[in-house]
Structures are given as structure tokens and as C-alpha cells.
């Protein structure tokens, strides 16, 4: 597949960057990228790649930016419950310890996660992974950790493995049974 005519093709060419260098991206105006079997084979200008690979299947990206997928290196995807009320409490100046004393904090998430059935956790986590993918994340490390007991932690791991297998988001699961 030859994706061509991108207004901007953003690449990760060059050595690793740090500090202010992170703000500088390698950009190819009117760029093209050749992909085969899900792998990037070559990048360059549209003119060069169209001439070099005239028989490739093509996708016109005119007027669009093409960039690598995002990788989220730290997520907790499998959980139940809603802690939106805690945001208001924080705005009122309450500390995390005060919120916990009122039944909020991680303990409320642990309780809701333990009480949720497998299908609910699977459905809600699938929605999260689909949303991440829709916004450009292609890979995520995902931790368990909201069960704090073996049965729920293993159930969370099963969900992560199932969703990784289903795709489209690639999930690197981490068993984190001592998150509290």
C-alpha cells in the first residue's frame, strides 16, 4: 500500500531526542509512505515513491497529515465505577485522604471493579480501547491493579489478553496485583 500526497508526513527518522529536541519533528511535505504486511518499507516524497513503485495499490492522503501511531506506555484499562464526583471534591480543596475517608479514591474503584461482572468489565474496557484507537493510539501497555485480590486481578488479565487478541489496539499487559 502506497499512501501518497500527504500534506505532511511525520516520521521518527534520526536518533532519539530529548528535552527541547522533542519539539522538532521530521516532516516530509507532500509525503508518501510505502507499507507492506503492516510494516513501513520506505518514506519519501510523493513524486519519488510514485515513480519508484508505479504498480503499488494506492491511497490518496491529499490534504491530510500522516503520522505514526501513538504508544501509551502506562494505562489502567480494566476498571469499573465512576469517580467524577471526586473531581468536584478536589476543586473544593479536599485532599485525597479526605476523599478516601468519604469512600472515594482507589478503594471505590477497587470495590466497583470487584463487584462488576465479567461482561460489564469486558464491554467497558472494549469501549476504552476502541476510543484510544480512534484517537490514534495503536499500542498501549495496560496494567491490572484494581482488584487487589487474585481472582479479580486474573479476570482483568484475561480481559486484556482477549482484547489484545481481538484488536485493533495492540495491548502489552502487565500483572500489577499490588497497586494500592
Short mmCIF file of N, CA and C in Angstrom, two decimals:
data_model
loop_
_atom_site.label_atom_id
_atom_site.label_comp_id
_atom_site.label_asym_id
_atom_site.label_seq_id
_atom_site.Cartn_x
_atom_site.Cartn_y
_atom_site.Cartn_z
N UNK A 1 0.86 -1.17 0.00
CA UNK A 1 0.00 0.00 0.00
C UNK A 1 0.90 1.23 0.00
N UNK A 2 0.66 2.11 -0.94
CA UNK A 2 1.41 3.36 -1.04
C UNK A 2 0.47 4.51 -0.68
N UNK A 3 0.68 5.07 0.49
CA UNK A 3 -0.09 6.24 0.93
C UNK A 3 0.66 7.45 0.42
N UNK A 4 -0.01 8.28 -0.37
CA UNK A 4 0.70 9.37 -1.05
C UNK A 4 -0.04 10.69 -0.92
N UNK A 5 0.64 11.75 -1.30
CA UNK A 5 0.11 13.12 -1.37
C UNK A 5 -0.28 13.69 -0.01
N UNK A 6 0.33 13.18 1.05
CA UNK A 6 0.05 13.73 2.38
C UNK A 6 0.62 15.14 2.46
N UNK A 7 -0.19 16.07 2.95
CA UNK A 7 0.32 17.43 3.13
C UNK A 7 1.57 17.43 3.97
N UNK A 8 1.54 16.59 5.02
CA UNK A 8 2.71 16.41 5.88
C UNK A 8 2.82 14.93 6.22
N UNK A 9 3.99 14.39 6.04
CA UNK A 9 4.30 13.05 6.51
C UNK A 9 5.29 13.22 7.66
N UNK A 10 4.87 12.83 8.86
CA UNK A 10 5.71 12.95 10.04
C UNK A 10 6.41 11.61 10.24
N UNK A 11 7.73 11.64 10.35
CA UNK A 11 8.48 10.41 10.57
C UNK A 11 9.22 10.49 11.89
N UNK A 12 9.74 9.37 12.31
CA UNK A 12 10.56 9.33 13.52
C UNK A 12 12.02 9.11 13.13
N UNK A 13 12.40 9.65 11.99
CA UNK A 13 13.77 9.49 11.50
C UNK A 13 14.76 10.16 12.44
N UNK A 14 15.96 9.64 12.43
CA UNK A 14 17.02 10.24 13.23
C UNK A 14 17.16 9.59 14.58
N UNK A 15 18.14 10.07 15.35
CA UNK A 15 18.41 9.48 16.66
C UNK A 15 17.34 9.88 17.68
N UNK A 16 17.30 9.19 18.82
CA UNK A 16 16.36 9.57 19.88
C UNK A 16 16.57 11.02 20.29
N UNK A 17 15.48 11.68 20.67
CA UNK A 17 15.55 13.09 21.04
C UNK A 17 15.23 13.25 22.52
N UNK A 18 15.72 14.36 23.08
CA UNK A 18 15.46 14.68 24.48
C UNK A 18 15.21 16.16 24.62
N UNK A 19 14.52 16.52 25.70
CA UNK A 19 14.31 17.94 26.01
C UNK A 19 13.65 18.69 24.88
N UNK A 20 14.22 19.84 24.55
CA UNK A 20 13.64 20.71 23.52
C UNK A 20 13.63 20.06 22.14
N UNK A 21 14.55 19.11 21.93
CA UNK A 21 14.59 18.42 20.64
C UNK A 21 13.28 17.70 20.35
N UNK A 22 12.55 17.30 21.39
CA UNK A 22 11.30 16.58 21.21
C UNK A 22 10.28 17.40 20.43
N UNK A 23 10.44 18.71 20.42
CA UNK A 23 9.52 19.57 19.68
C UNK A 23 9.80 19.65 18.20
N UNK A 24 10.89 19.05 17.77
CA UNK A 24 11.26 19.08 16.34
C UNK A 24 10.92 17.75 15.70
N UNK A 25 10.06 17.78 14.72
CA UNK A 25 9.66 16.57 14.02
C UNK A 25 10.22 16.56 12.62
N UNK A 26 10.59 15.39 12.16
CA UNK A 26 11.00 15.22 10.76
C UNK A 26 9.73 15.22 9.92
N UNK A 27 9.58 16.23 9.07
CA UNK A 27 8.37 16.38 8.26
C UNK A 27 8.74 16.35 6.79
N UNK A 28 8.00 15.55 6.03
CA UNK A 28 8.18 15.49 4.58
C UNK A 28 6.94 16.10 3.95
N UNK A 29 7.05 17.30 3.36
CA UNK A 29 5.89 17.90 2.68
C UNK A 29 5.56 17.06 1.44
N UNK A 30 4.25 16.97 1.13
CA UNK A 30 3.79 16.15 0.01
C UNK A 30 4.42 14.76 0.10
N UNK A 31 4.29 14.17 1.27
CA UNK A 31 4.98 12.92 1.57
C UNK A 31 4.21 11.68 1.18
N UNK A 32 4.95 10.58 1.15
CA UNK A 32 4.38 9.28 0.84
C UNK A 32 5.06 8.23 1.72
N UNK A 33 4.32 7.16 1.98
CA UNK A 33 4.86 6.05 2.76
C UNK A 33 4.42 4.74 2.11
N UNK A 34 5.37 3.85 1.91
CA UNK A 34 5.09 2.53 1.36
C UNK A 34 5.03 1.54 2.50
N UNK A 35 3.92 0.78 2.55
CA UNK A 35 3.73 -0.22 3.60
C UNK A 35 3.49 -1.58 2.96
N UNK A 36 4.06 -2.60 3.57
CA UNK A 36 3.82 -3.98 3.15
C UNK A 36 3.72 -4.85 4.39
N UNK A 37 2.68 -5.66 4.43
CA UNK A 37 2.46 -6.57 5.57
C UNK A 37 2.49 -5.84 6.90
N UNK A 38 1.89 -4.64 6.94
CA UNK A 38 1.80 -3.87 8.16
C UNK A 38 3.08 -3.19 8.59
N UNK A 39 4.09 -3.23 7.76
CA UNK A 39 5.38 -2.63 8.09
C UNK A 39 5.70 -1.49 7.13
N UNK A 40 6.33 -0.44 7.65
CA UNK A 40 6.77 0.66 6.80
C UNK A 40 8.03 0.21 6.07
N UNK A 41 7.98 0.30 4.74
CA UNK A 41 9.12 -0.10 3.91
C UNK A 41 9.97 1.10 3.54
N UNK A 42 9.29 2.21 3.19
CA UNK A 42 10.04 3.38 2.73
C UNK A 42 9.16 4.62 2.88
N UNK A 43 9.81 5.74 3.14
CA UNK A 43 9.14 7.04 3.15
C UNK A 43 9.89 7.96 2.21
N UNK A 44 9.19 8.98 1.74
CA UNK A 44 9.82 9.96 0.86
C UNK A 44 8.78 10.90 0.30
N UNK A 45 9.15 11.59 -0.76
CA UNK A 45 8.18 12.49 -1.40
C UNK A 45 7.24 11.67 -2.27
N UNK A 46 6.06 12.20 -2.48
CA UNK A 46 5.09 11.53 -3.33
C UNK A 46 5.65 11.27 -4.71
N UNK A 47 6.27 12.26 -5.31
CA UNK A 47 6.82 12.12 -6.66
C UNK A 47 7.81 10.95 -6.72
N UNK A 48 8.73 10.90 -5.79
CA UNK A 48 9.75 9.84 -5.80
C UNK A 48 9.14 8.45 -5.63
N UNK A 49 8.24 8.29 -4.66
CA UNK A 49 7.70 6.96 -4.40
C UNK A 49 6.71 6.51 -5.47
N UNK A 50 5.92 7.44 -6.04
CA UNK A 50 5.02 7.05 -7.13
C UNK A 50 5.82 6.59 -8.34
N UNK A 51 6.92 7.25 -8.62
CA UNK A 51 7.77 6.84 -9.74
C UNK A 51 8.47 5.51 -9.46
N UNK A 52 8.91 5.32 -8.23
CA UNK A 52 9.67 4.12 -7.87
C UNK A 52 8.78 2.88 -7.76
N UNK A 53 7.51 3.08 -7.35
CA UNK A 53 6.58 1.95 -7.13
C UNK A 53 5.27 2.19 -7.89
N UNK A 54 5.32 2.18 -9.23
CA UNK A 54 4.12 2.52 -10.01
C UNK A 54 2.99 1.50 -9.91
N UNK A 55 3.29 0.27 -9.52
CA UNK A 55 2.27 -0.78 -9.52
C UNK A 55 1.66 -1.05 -8.14
N UNK A 56 2.07 -0.28 -7.14
CA UNK A 56 1.54 -0.49 -5.79
C UNK A 56 0.10 0.01 -5.69
N UNK A 57 -0.69 -0.69 -4.87
CA UNK A 57 -2.03 -0.19 -4.53
C UNK A 57 -1.84 1.15 -3.83
N UNK A 58 -2.74 2.09 -4.11
CA UNK A 58 -2.54 3.46 -3.61
C UNK A 58 -3.70 3.94 -2.75
N UNK A 59 -3.35 4.82 -1.83
CA UNK A 59 -4.34 5.52 -1.01
C UNK A 59 -3.96 6.99 -1.01
N UNK A 60 -4.87 7.83 -1.49
CA UNK A 60 -4.61 9.27 -1.60
C UNK A 60 -4.89 9.95 -0.26
N UNK A 61 -3.87 10.57 0.31
CA UNK A 61 -3.99 11.27 1.60
C UNK A 61 -3.94 12.78 1.40
N UNK A 62 -4.38 13.25 0.25
CA UNK A 62 -4.32 14.68 -0.07
C UNK A 62 -5.01 15.51 1.01
N UNK A 63 -4.32 16.54 1.47
CA UNK A 63 -4.87 17.44 2.47
C UNK A 63 -4.80 16.92 3.89
N UNK A 64 -4.16 15.79 4.09
CA UNK A 64 -4.11 15.19 5.42
C UNK A 64 -2.66 15.08 5.91
N UNK A 65 -2.53 14.96 7.21
CA UNK A 65 -1.22 14.66 7.81
C UNK A 65 -1.18 13.17 8.11
N UNK A 66 -0.06 12.55 7.87
CA UNK A 66 0.14 11.13 8.15
C UNK A 66 1.26 11.04 9.17
N UNK A 67 1.00 10.33 10.27
CA UNK A 67 2.00 10.23 11.33
C UNK A 67 1.93 8.86 11.97
N UNK A 68 2.99 8.46 12.67
CA UNK A 68 2.98 7.16 13.35
C UNK A 68 1.91 7.13 14.43
N UNK A 69 1.47 5.92 14.76
CA UNK A 69 0.50 5.75 15.83
C UNK A 69 1.11 6.10 17.18
N UNK A 70 0.26 6.53 18.10
CA UNK A 70 0.72 6.84 19.45
C UNK A 70 0.91 5.55 20.25
N UNK A 71 1.87 5.56 21.16
CA UNK A 71 2.10 4.46 22.08
C UNK A 71 1.89 5.01 23.48
N UNK A 72 0.94 4.43 24.21
CA UNK A 72 0.68 4.86 25.58
C UNK A 72 1.38 3.87 26.52
N UNK A 73 2.43 4.31 27.21
CA UNK A 73 3.24 3.38 28.00
C UNK A 73 2.73 3.09 29.40
N UNK A 74 1.60 3.68 29.82
CA UNK A 74 1.13 3.47 31.19
C UNK A 74 -0.38 3.68 31.23
N UNK A 75 -1.12 2.59 31.25
CA UNK A 75 -2.57 2.71 31.35
C UNK A 75 -3.12 1.71 32.36
N UNK A 76 -4.30 2.00 32.84
CA UNK A 76 -5.12 1.08 33.62
C UNK A 76 -6.45 1.05 32.87
N UNK A 77 -6.67 0.02 32.07
CA UNK A 77 -7.85 -0.01 31.19
C UNK A 77 -9.03 -0.75 31.78
N UNK A 78 -8.78 -1.73 32.65
CA UNK A 78 -9.86 -2.57 33.17
C UNK A 78 -10.25 -2.10 34.56
N UNK A 79 -11.39 -1.44 34.64
CA UNK A 79 -11.89 -0.97 35.92
C UNK A 79 -13.37 -0.66 35.76
N UNK A 80 -14.04 -0.56 36.87
CA UNK A 80 -15.46 -0.18 36.87
C UNK A 80 -15.65 0.97 37.84
N UNK A 81 -16.79 1.60 37.72
CA UNK A 81 -17.11 2.70 38.62
C UNK A 81 -16.88 4.05 37.98
N UNK A 82 -17.23 5.07 38.73
CA UNK A 82 -17.14 6.44 38.24
C UNK A 82 -16.68 7.32 39.39
N UNK A 83 -15.58 8.01 39.20
CA UNK A 83 -15.05 8.87 40.25
C UNK A 83 -15.18 10.35 39.90
N UNK A 84 -16.12 10.67 39.04
CA UNK A 84 -16.30 12.06 38.61
C UNK A 84 -16.60 12.98 39.78
N UNK A 85 -17.33 12.50 40.78
CA UNK A 85 -17.68 13.33 41.93
C UNK A 85 -16.42 13.77 42.69
N UNK A 86 -15.37 12.98 42.61
CA UNK A 86 -14.13 13.33 43.30
C UNK A 86 -13.48 14.57 42.70
N UNK A 87 -13.70 14.80 41.43
CA UNK A 87 -13.15 15.99 40.79
C UNK A 87 -13.72 17.24 41.46
N UNK A 88 -15.01 17.24 41.69
CA UNK A 88 -15.66 18.37 42.38
C UNK A 88 -15.11 18.52 43.80
N UNK A 89 -14.88 17.40 44.47
CA UNK A 89 -14.34 17.45 45.82
C UNK A 89 -12.93 18.06 45.82
N UNK A 90 -12.13 17.71 44.81
CA UNK A 90 -10.77 18.28 44.71
C UNK A 90 -10.85 19.78 44.45
N UNK A 91 -11.81 20.19 43.61
CA UNK A 91 -11.99 21.61 43.34
C UNK A 91 -12.39 22.38 44.60
N UNK A 92 -13.06 21.70 45.52
CA UNK A 92 -13.44 22.31 46.79
C UNK A 92 -12.29 22.32 47.79
N UNK A 93 -11.15 21.76 47.39
CA UNK A 93 -9.97 21.80 48.25
C UNK A 93 -9.75 20.58 49.11
N UNK A 94 -10.56 19.53 48.95
CA UNK A 94 -10.37 18.34 49.77
C UNK A 94 -9.13 17.58 49.32
N UNK A 95 -8.44 17.03 50.29
CA UNK A 95 -7.25 16.23 50.00
C UNK A 95 -7.68 14.83 49.57
N UNK A 96 -6.74 14.11 48.98
CA UNK A 96 -7.03 12.73 48.58
C UNK A 96 -7.40 11.89 49.80
N UNK A 97 -6.73 12.10 50.91
CA UNK A 97 -7.03 11.33 52.13
C UNK A 97 -8.44 11.63 52.63
N UNK A 98 -8.87 12.89 52.52
CA UNK A 98 -10.25 13.24 52.91
C UNK A 98 -11.25 12.55 51.98
N UNK A 99 -10.93 12.53 50.71
CA UNK A 99 -11.81 11.87 49.73
C UNK A 99 -11.89 10.37 50.04
N UNK A 100 -10.75 9.77 50.36
CA UNK A 100 -10.76 8.34 50.71
C UNK A 100 -11.59 8.09 51.96
N UNK A 101 -11.49 8.99 52.94
CA UNK A 101 -12.25 8.83 54.18
C UNK A 101 -13.76 8.88 53.92
N UNK A 102 -14.14 9.55 52.84
CA UNK A 102 -15.56 9.64 52.47
C UNK A 102 -15.97 8.54 51.49
N UNK A 103 -15.11 7.53 51.32
CA UNK A 103 -15.46 6.39 50.47
C UNK A 103 -14.99 6.49 49.03
N UNK A 104 -14.21 7.53 48.72
CA UNK A 104 -13.72 7.69 47.35
C UNK A 104 -12.32 7.14 47.20
N UNK A 105 -11.65 7.60 46.17
CA UNK A 105 -10.28 7.17 45.91
C UNK A 105 -10.21 5.79 45.31
N UNK A 106 -9.02 5.23 45.34
CA UNK A 106 -8.81 3.93 44.71
C UNK A 106 -9.69 2.85 45.31
N UNK A 107 -9.99 2.95 46.60
CA UNK A 107 -10.81 1.92 47.23
C UNK A 107 -12.20 1.84 46.59
N UNK A 108 -12.73 2.97 46.14
CA UNK A 108 -14.05 2.93 45.48
C UNK A 108 -13.94 2.25 44.11
N UNK A 109 -12.83 2.46 43.42
CA UNK A 109 -12.63 1.79 42.14
C UNK A 109 -12.42 0.30 42.34
N UNK A 110 -11.66 -0.07 43.35
CA UNK A 110 -11.45 -1.49 43.64
C UNK A 110 -12.78 -2.16 43.94
N UNK A 111 -13.59 -1.55 44.77
CA UNK A 111 -14.89 -2.13 45.14
C UNK A 111 -15.78 -2.28 43.90
N UNK A 112 -15.86 -1.24 43.08
CA UNK A 112 -16.70 -1.31 41.88
C UNK A 112 -16.18 -2.35 40.90
N UNK A 113 -14.87 -2.46 40.78
CA UNK A 113 -14.28 -3.44 39.86
C UNK A 113 -14.55 -4.86 40.36
N UNK A 114 -14.40 -5.09 41.64
CA UNK A 114 -14.68 -6.42 42.20
C UNK A 114 -16.15 -6.80 42.03
N UNK A 115 -17.04 -5.82 42.13
CA UNK A 115 -18.47 -6.10 42.05
C UNK A 115 -18.99 -6.20 40.62
N UNK A 116 -18.23 -5.74 39.65
CA UNK A 116 -18.69 -5.78 38.26
C UNK A 116 -18.55 -7.20 37.70
N UNK A 117 -19.52 -7.60 36.88
CA UNK A 117 -19.40 -8.92 36.25
C UNK A 117 -18.44 -8.84 35.05
N UNK A 118 -18.01 -10.01 34.61
CA UNK A 118 -17.01 -10.10 33.55
C UNK A 118 -17.46 -9.38 32.28
N UNK A 119 -18.70 -9.57 31.88
CA UNK A 119 -19.19 -8.96 30.64
C UNK A 119 -19.20 -7.44 30.72
N UNK A 120 -19.54 -6.89 31.87
CA UNK A 120 -19.52 -5.44 32.04
C UNK A 120 -18.10 -4.90 31.92
N UNK A 121 -17.17 -5.54 32.62
CA UNK A 121 -15.77 -5.11 32.53
C UNK A 121 -15.24 -5.23 31.10
N UNK A 122 -15.58 -6.33 30.43
CA UNK A 122 -15.13 -6.53 29.05
C UNK A 122 -15.71 -5.46 28.14
N UNK A 123 -17.00 -5.21 28.25
CA UNK A 123 -17.66 -4.21 27.40
C UNK A 123 -17.07 -2.82 27.62
N UNK A 124 -16.94 -2.40 28.87
CA UNK A 124 -16.43 -1.06 29.16
C UNK A 124 -14.97 -0.91 28.74
N UNK A 125 -14.18 -1.95 28.92
CA UNK A 125 -12.78 -1.89 28.51
C UNK A 125 -12.67 -1.87 26.99
N UNK A 126 -13.51 -2.66 26.31
CA UNK A 126 -13.51 -2.65 24.85
C UNK A 126 -13.83 -1.24 24.33
N UNK A 127 -14.78 -0.56 24.95
CA UNK A 127 -15.10 0.82 24.55
C UNK A 127 -13.88 1.72 24.73
N UNK A 128 -13.17 1.57 25.84
CA UNK A 128 -11.98 2.39 26.08
C UNK A 128 -10.91 2.13 25.01
N UNK A 129 -10.67 0.86 24.72
CA UNK A 129 -9.63 0.55 23.73
C UNK A 129 -10.03 1.04 22.34
N UNK A 130 -11.30 0.91 22.00
CA UNK A 130 -11.76 1.41 20.69
C UNK A 130 -11.62 2.93 20.60
N UNK A 131 -11.92 3.63 21.68
CA UNK A 131 -11.76 5.09 21.70
C UNK A 131 -10.29 5.48 21.57
N UNK A 132 -9.42 4.78 22.26
CA UNK A 132 -7.99 5.07 22.15
C UNK A 132 -7.53 4.91 20.71
N UNK A 133 -7.95 3.82 20.07
CA UNK A 133 -7.54 3.57 18.69
C UNK A 133 -8.10 4.64 17.76
N UNK A 134 -9.34 5.04 17.98
CA UNK A 134 -9.96 6.07 17.13
C UNK A 134 -9.22 7.40 17.21
N UNK A 135 -8.56 7.66 18.34
CA UNK A 135 -7.83 8.91 18.51
C UNK A 135 -6.33 8.76 18.22
N UNK A 136 -5.92 7.62 17.67
CA UNK A 136 -4.56 7.50 17.18
C UNK A 136 -3.61 6.63 17.98
N UNK A 137 -4.06 6.08 19.10
CA UNK A 137 -3.19 5.18 19.86
C UNK A 137 -3.26 3.81 19.21
N UNK A 138 -2.10 3.25 18.89
CA UNK A 138 -2.06 1.93 18.26
C UNK A 138 -1.55 0.86 19.21
N UNK A 139 -0.83 1.28 20.26
CA UNK A 139 -0.25 0.33 21.21
C UNK A 139 -0.36 0.92 22.61
N UNK A 140 -0.72 0.08 23.57
CA UNK A 140 -0.81 0.54 24.96
C UNK A 140 -0.32 -0.55 25.89
N UNK A 141 0.50 -0.17 26.85
CA UNK A 141 0.80 -1.04 27.98
C UNK A 141 -0.39 -0.87 28.91
N UNK A 142 -0.92 -1.98 29.43
CA UNK A 142 -2.10 -1.90 30.29
C UNK A 142 -1.90 -2.77 31.52
N UNK A 143 -2.11 -2.15 32.68
CA UNK A 143 -1.91 -2.84 33.94
C UNK A 143 -3.24 -3.32 34.51
N UNK A 144 -3.17 -4.43 35.24
CA UNK A 144 -4.26 -4.77 36.14
C UNK A 144 -4.02 -3.90 37.37
N UNK A 145 -4.68 -4.19 38.47
CA UNK A 145 -4.36 -3.45 39.68
C UNK A 145 -5.55 -2.92 40.44
N UNK A 146 -6.74 -3.05 39.87
CA UNK A 146 -7.92 -2.55 40.58
C UNK A 146 -8.75 -3.68 41.17
N UNK A 147 -8.13 -4.82 41.39
CA UNK A 147 -8.79 -5.93 42.06
C UNK A 147 -8.22 -6.15 43.45
N UNK A 148 -6.90 -6.05 43.53
CA UNK A 148 -6.16 -6.23 44.78
C UNK A 148 -6.45 -7.56 45.46
N UNK A 149 -6.93 -8.51 44.69
CA UNK A 149 -7.02 -9.89 45.13
C UNK A 149 -6.95 -10.74 43.87
N UNK A 150 -6.48 -11.96 43.99
CA UNK A 150 -6.09 -12.77 42.85
C UNK A 150 -7.20 -12.97 41.83
N UNK A 151 -8.40 -13.28 42.27
CA UNK A 151 -9.49 -13.58 41.34
C UNK A 151 -9.76 -12.41 40.39
N UNK A 152 -9.89 -11.21 40.93
CA UNK A 152 -10.20 -10.05 40.10
C UNK A 152 -9.00 -9.65 39.24
N UNK A 153 -7.80 -9.76 39.79
CA UNK A 153 -6.60 -9.44 39.01
C UNK A 153 -6.48 -10.38 37.81
N UNK A 154 -6.73 -11.67 38.02
CA UNK A 154 -6.68 -12.62 36.91
C UNK A 154 -7.78 -12.35 35.88
N UNK A 155 -8.95 -11.96 36.36
CA UNK A 155 -10.04 -11.62 35.43
C UNK A 155 -9.66 -10.41 34.59
N UNK A 156 -9.01 -9.43 35.20
CA UNK A 156 -8.55 -8.26 34.44
C UNK A 156 -7.53 -8.68 33.39
N UNK A 157 -6.61 -9.57 33.76
CA UNK A 157 -5.60 -10.03 32.82
C UNK A 157 -6.25 -10.77 31.65
N UNK A 158 -7.25 -11.60 31.93
CA UNK A 158 -7.97 -12.31 30.86
C UNK A 158 -8.60 -11.33 29.88
N UNK A 159 -9.19 -10.27 30.40
CA UNK A 159 -9.81 -9.26 29.54
C UNK A 159 -8.76 -8.58 28.67
N UNK A 160 -7.64 -8.22 29.26
CA UNK A 160 -6.58 -7.57 28.48
C UNK A 160 -6.07 -8.49 27.37
N UNK A 161 -5.87 -9.76 27.69
CA UNK A 161 -5.40 -10.71 26.69
C UNK A 161 -6.43 -10.91 25.58
N UNK A 162 -7.71 -10.98 25.95
CA UNK A 162 -8.76 -11.14 24.95
C UNK A 162 -8.81 -9.93 24.02
N UNK A 163 -8.77 -8.73 24.58
CA UNK A 163 -8.86 -7.53 23.75
C UNK A 163 -7.61 -7.34 22.90
N UNK A 164 -6.46 -7.74 23.41
CA UNK A 164 -5.25 -7.70 22.58
C UNK A 164 -5.42 -8.62 21.38
N UNK A 165 -5.98 -9.79 21.61
CA UNK A 165 -6.20 -10.75 20.53
C UNK A 165 -7.22 -10.23 19.51
N UNK A 166 -8.28 -9.58 20.00
CA UNK A 166 -9.32 -9.05 19.12
C UNK A 166 -8.84 -7.86 18.29
N UNK A 167 -7.95 -7.05 18.87
CA UNK A 167 -7.52 -5.82 18.20
C UNK A 167 -8.63 -4.79 18.21
N UNK A 168 -8.49 -3.65 17.59
CA UNK A 168 -7.35 -3.25 16.78
C UNK A 168 -6.17 -2.74 17.62
N UNK A 169 -6.41 -2.38 18.88
CA UNK A 169 -5.34 -1.85 19.72
C UNK A 169 -4.42 -2.99 20.15
N UNK A 170 -3.12 -2.79 20.00
CA UNK A 170 -2.15 -3.76 20.50
C UNK A 170 -1.92 -3.47 21.97
N UNK A 171 -2.14 -4.47 22.82
CA UNK A 171 -2.04 -4.30 24.26
C UNK A 171 -0.88 -5.14 24.80
N UNK A 172 -0.01 -4.51 25.58
CA UNK A 172 1.06 -5.20 26.29
C UNK A 172 0.64 -5.26 27.76
N UNK A 173 0.07 -6.40 28.20
CA UNK A 173 -0.48 -6.46 29.55
C UNK A 173 0.59 -6.60 30.63
N UNK A 174 0.32 -5.99 31.78
CA UNK A 174 1.18 -6.09 32.96
C UNK A 174 0.33 -6.51 34.15
N UNK A 175 0.74 -7.58 34.83
CA UNK A 175 0.04 -8.04 36.02
C UNK A 175 0.54 -7.23 37.20
N UNK A 176 -0.31 -6.37 37.74
CA UNK A 176 0.07 -5.46 38.82
C UNK A 176 -0.89 -5.66 39.98
N UNK A 177 -0.64 -6.69 40.76
CA UNK A 177 -1.59 -7.07 41.79
C UNK A 177 -1.45 -6.29 43.09
N UNK A 178 -0.50 -5.38 43.17
CA UNK A 178 -0.29 -4.64 44.42
C UNK A 178 -0.32 -3.14 44.15
N UNK A 179 -1.38 -2.66 43.55
CA UNK A 179 -1.46 -1.27 43.09
C UNK A 179 -1.79 -0.27 44.19
N UNK A 180 -2.36 -0.71 45.29
CA UNK A 180 -2.86 0.23 46.31
C UNK A 180 -1.78 1.10 46.92
#
